[in-house]
Coordinates of C-alpha atoms in Angstrom, one line a residue:
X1 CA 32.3 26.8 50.9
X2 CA 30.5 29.1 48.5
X3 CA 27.8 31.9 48.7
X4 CA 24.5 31.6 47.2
X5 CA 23.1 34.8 45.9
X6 CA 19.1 34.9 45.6
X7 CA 16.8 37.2 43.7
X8 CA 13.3 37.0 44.0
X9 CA 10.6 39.3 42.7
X10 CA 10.5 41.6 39.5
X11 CA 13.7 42.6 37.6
X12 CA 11.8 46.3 36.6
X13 CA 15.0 48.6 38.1
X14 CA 17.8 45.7 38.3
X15 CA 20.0 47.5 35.6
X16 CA 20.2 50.5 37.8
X17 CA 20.4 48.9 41.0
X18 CA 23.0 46.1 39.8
X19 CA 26.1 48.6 39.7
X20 CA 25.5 49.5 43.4
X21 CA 24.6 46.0 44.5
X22 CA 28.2 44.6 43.1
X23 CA 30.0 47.6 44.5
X24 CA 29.0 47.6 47.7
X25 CA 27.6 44.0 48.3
X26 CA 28.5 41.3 45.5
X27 CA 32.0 42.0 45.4
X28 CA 33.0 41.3 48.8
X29 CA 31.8 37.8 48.3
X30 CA 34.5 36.5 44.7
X31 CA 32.9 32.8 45.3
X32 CA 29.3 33.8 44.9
X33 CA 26.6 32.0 42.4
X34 CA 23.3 33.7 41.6
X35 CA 19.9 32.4 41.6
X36 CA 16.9 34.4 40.2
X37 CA 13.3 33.1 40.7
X38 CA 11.2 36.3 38.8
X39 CA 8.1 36.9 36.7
X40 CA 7.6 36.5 33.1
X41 CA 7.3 40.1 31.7
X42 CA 8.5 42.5 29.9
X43 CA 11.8 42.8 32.8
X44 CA 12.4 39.2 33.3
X45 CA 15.1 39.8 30.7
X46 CA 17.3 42.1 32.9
X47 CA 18.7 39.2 34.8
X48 CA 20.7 37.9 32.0
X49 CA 23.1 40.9 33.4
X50 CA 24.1 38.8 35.8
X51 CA 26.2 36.6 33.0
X52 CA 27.5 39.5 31.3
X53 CA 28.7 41.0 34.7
X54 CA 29.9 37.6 36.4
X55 CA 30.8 35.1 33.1
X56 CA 32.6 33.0 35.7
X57 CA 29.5 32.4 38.5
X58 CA 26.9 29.9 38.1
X59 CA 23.8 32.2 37.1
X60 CA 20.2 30.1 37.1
X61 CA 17.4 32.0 36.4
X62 CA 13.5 30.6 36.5
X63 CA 10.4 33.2 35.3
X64 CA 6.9 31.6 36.3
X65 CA 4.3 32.7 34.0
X66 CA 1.9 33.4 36.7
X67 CA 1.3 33.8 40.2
X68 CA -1.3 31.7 42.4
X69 CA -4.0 33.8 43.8
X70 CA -2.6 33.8 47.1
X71 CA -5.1 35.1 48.8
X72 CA -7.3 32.3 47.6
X73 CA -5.2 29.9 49.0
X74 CA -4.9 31.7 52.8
X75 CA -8.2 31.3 52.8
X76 CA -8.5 28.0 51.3
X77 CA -6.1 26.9 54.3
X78 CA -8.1 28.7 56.7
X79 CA -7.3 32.0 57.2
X80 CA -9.5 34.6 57.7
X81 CA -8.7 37.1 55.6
X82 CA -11.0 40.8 55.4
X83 CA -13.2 41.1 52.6
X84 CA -12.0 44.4 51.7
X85 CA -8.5 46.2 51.5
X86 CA -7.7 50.0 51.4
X87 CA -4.9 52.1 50.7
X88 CA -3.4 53.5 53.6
X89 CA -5.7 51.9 56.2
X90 CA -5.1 48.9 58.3
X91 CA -6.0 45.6 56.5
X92 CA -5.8 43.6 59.3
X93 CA -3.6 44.9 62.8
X94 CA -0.6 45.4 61.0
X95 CA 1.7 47.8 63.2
X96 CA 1.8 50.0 59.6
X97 CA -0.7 49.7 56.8
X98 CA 0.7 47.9 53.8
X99 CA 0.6 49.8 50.9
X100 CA 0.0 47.3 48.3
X101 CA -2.7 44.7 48.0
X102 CA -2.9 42.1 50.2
X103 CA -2.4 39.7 47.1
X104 CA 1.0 41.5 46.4
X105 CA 2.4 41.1 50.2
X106 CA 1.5 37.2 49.6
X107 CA 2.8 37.0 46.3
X108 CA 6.1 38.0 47.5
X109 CA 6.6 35.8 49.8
X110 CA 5.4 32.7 48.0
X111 CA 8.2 34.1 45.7
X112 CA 10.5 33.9 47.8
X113 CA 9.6 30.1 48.3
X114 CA 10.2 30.1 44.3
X115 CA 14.0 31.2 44.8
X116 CA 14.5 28.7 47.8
X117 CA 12.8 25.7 45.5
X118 CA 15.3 26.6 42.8
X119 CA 18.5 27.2 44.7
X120 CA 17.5 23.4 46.5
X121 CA 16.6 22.2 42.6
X122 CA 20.0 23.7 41.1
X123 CA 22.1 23.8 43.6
X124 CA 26.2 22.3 43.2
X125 CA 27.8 22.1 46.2
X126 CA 28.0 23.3 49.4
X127 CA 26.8 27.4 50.3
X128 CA 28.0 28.4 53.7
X129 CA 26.4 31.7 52.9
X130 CA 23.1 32.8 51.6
X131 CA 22.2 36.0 50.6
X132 CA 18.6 37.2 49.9
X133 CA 18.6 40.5 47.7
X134 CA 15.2 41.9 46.4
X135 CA 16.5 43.0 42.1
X136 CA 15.6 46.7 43.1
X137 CA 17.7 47.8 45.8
X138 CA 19.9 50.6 45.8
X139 CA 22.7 50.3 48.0
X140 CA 24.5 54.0 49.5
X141 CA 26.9 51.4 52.2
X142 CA 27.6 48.1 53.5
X143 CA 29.3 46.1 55.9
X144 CA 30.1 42.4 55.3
X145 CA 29.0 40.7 58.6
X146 CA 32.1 38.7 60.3
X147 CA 30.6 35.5 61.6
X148 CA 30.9 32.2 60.5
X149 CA 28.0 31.6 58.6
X150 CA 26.4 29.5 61.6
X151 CA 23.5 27.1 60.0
X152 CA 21.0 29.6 62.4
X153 CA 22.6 32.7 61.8
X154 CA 20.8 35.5 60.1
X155 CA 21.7 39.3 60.0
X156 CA 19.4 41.8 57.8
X157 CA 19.2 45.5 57.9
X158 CA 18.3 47.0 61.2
X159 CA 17.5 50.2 59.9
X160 CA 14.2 50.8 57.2
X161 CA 12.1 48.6 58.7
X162 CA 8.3 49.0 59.2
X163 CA 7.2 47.2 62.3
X164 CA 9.6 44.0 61.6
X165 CA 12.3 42.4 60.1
X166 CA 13.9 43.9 57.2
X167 CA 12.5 41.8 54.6
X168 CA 14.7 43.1 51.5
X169 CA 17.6 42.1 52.1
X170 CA 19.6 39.3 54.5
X171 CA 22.9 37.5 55.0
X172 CA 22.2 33.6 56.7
X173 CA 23.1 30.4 57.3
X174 CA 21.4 27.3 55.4
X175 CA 18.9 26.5 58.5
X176 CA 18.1 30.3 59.0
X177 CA 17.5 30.4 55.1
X178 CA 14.9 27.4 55.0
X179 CA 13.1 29.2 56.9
X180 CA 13.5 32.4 56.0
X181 CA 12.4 31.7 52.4
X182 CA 9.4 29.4 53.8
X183 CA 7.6 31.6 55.6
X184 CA 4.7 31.5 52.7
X185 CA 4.1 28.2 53.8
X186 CA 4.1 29.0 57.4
X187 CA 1.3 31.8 57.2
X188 CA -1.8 29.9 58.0
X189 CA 0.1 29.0 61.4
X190 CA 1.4 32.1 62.2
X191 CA -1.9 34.3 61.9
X192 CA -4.2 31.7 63.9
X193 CA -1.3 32.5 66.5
X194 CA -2.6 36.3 66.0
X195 CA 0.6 37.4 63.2
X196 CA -0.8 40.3 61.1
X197 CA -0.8 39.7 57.4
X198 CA 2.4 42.2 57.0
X199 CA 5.6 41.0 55.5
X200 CA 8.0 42.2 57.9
X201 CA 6.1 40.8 60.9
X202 CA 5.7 37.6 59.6

């Protein structure tokens, strides 16, 4: 049983944060393949590292050209979204204020359906473990979790987090990951039920 490795978002720091990721993260897991679902820009490039640093793991890597407008679609499925979004103030009753657009916080989450929808795409074999890793984190420790990679298992960060669940990085099983990397999807159900549009939270 392998472990799946999955990037999502933009590549901008990945070749600084990439010698701290393998030290303290990647190489505790020998078996691992990465998947990369990023944006087409000027960084996309950067995750080619991941061949010249693991020439023996699968690496698939898919840039989408553009994002939806996300916020479009919320309210297109029925959310009701505010009109108006500022810096450092509540945008809806978030427990802390995000501080990027509202259209960012979608995006990357309907980003991270992009990595799930390419991981099930490309796939070979079975993944006992899944790891979500956001390209720019730098890690200072870690701990490889001992469990056995349950199908509902999920263990993430419990420190740096802003009113919710770590959302940069987490170690799961397959059925924790489904739904872990679907919770775009699931937004329209979760806010009727009174979620605040705040990444962590949802």
């Amino acid at each position: 049983m392998k472990t799946a490795i999955i990037f999502t978002g933009h590549m901008r720091s990945f070749e600084k944060c990439l010698p701290t990721l393998h030290w303290h993260v990647f190489r505790h897991y020998p078996d691992a393949d990465f998947f990369v679902s990023t944006i087409e820009d000027a960084d996309a490039p950067k995750a080619q590292l991941l061949r010249v640093k693991y020439p023996s793991a699968r690496v698939e890597i898919e840039a989408v050209k553009e994002q939806p407008d996300c916020v479009a679609d919320m309210r297109a499925a029925g959310v009701d979204l505010p009109n108006e979004w500022l810096k450092g103030k509540p945008y809806t009753h978030e427990p802390y204020a995000i501080s990027v657009h509202p259209q960012a916080v979608l995006r990357q989450l309907w980003q991270l359906g992009e990595g799930w929808s390419l991981f099930c795409e490309k796939a070979d074999g079975e993944y006992s473990t899944i790891i979500r890793c956001r390209p720019d984190l730098w890690f200072h420790s870690y701990t490889k979790p001992s469990f056995n990679a349950g199908d509902s298992d999920i263990w993430c960060p419990w420190w740096g987090n802003f009113g919710g669940i770590n959302d940069r990085f987490a170690v799961m099983g397959n059925t924790a990951a489904s739904r872990y990397f679907n919770a775009y999807a699931r937004i329209p159900e979760l806010m009727k039920q009174g979620c605040p549009l705040h990444p962590e939270s949802i």
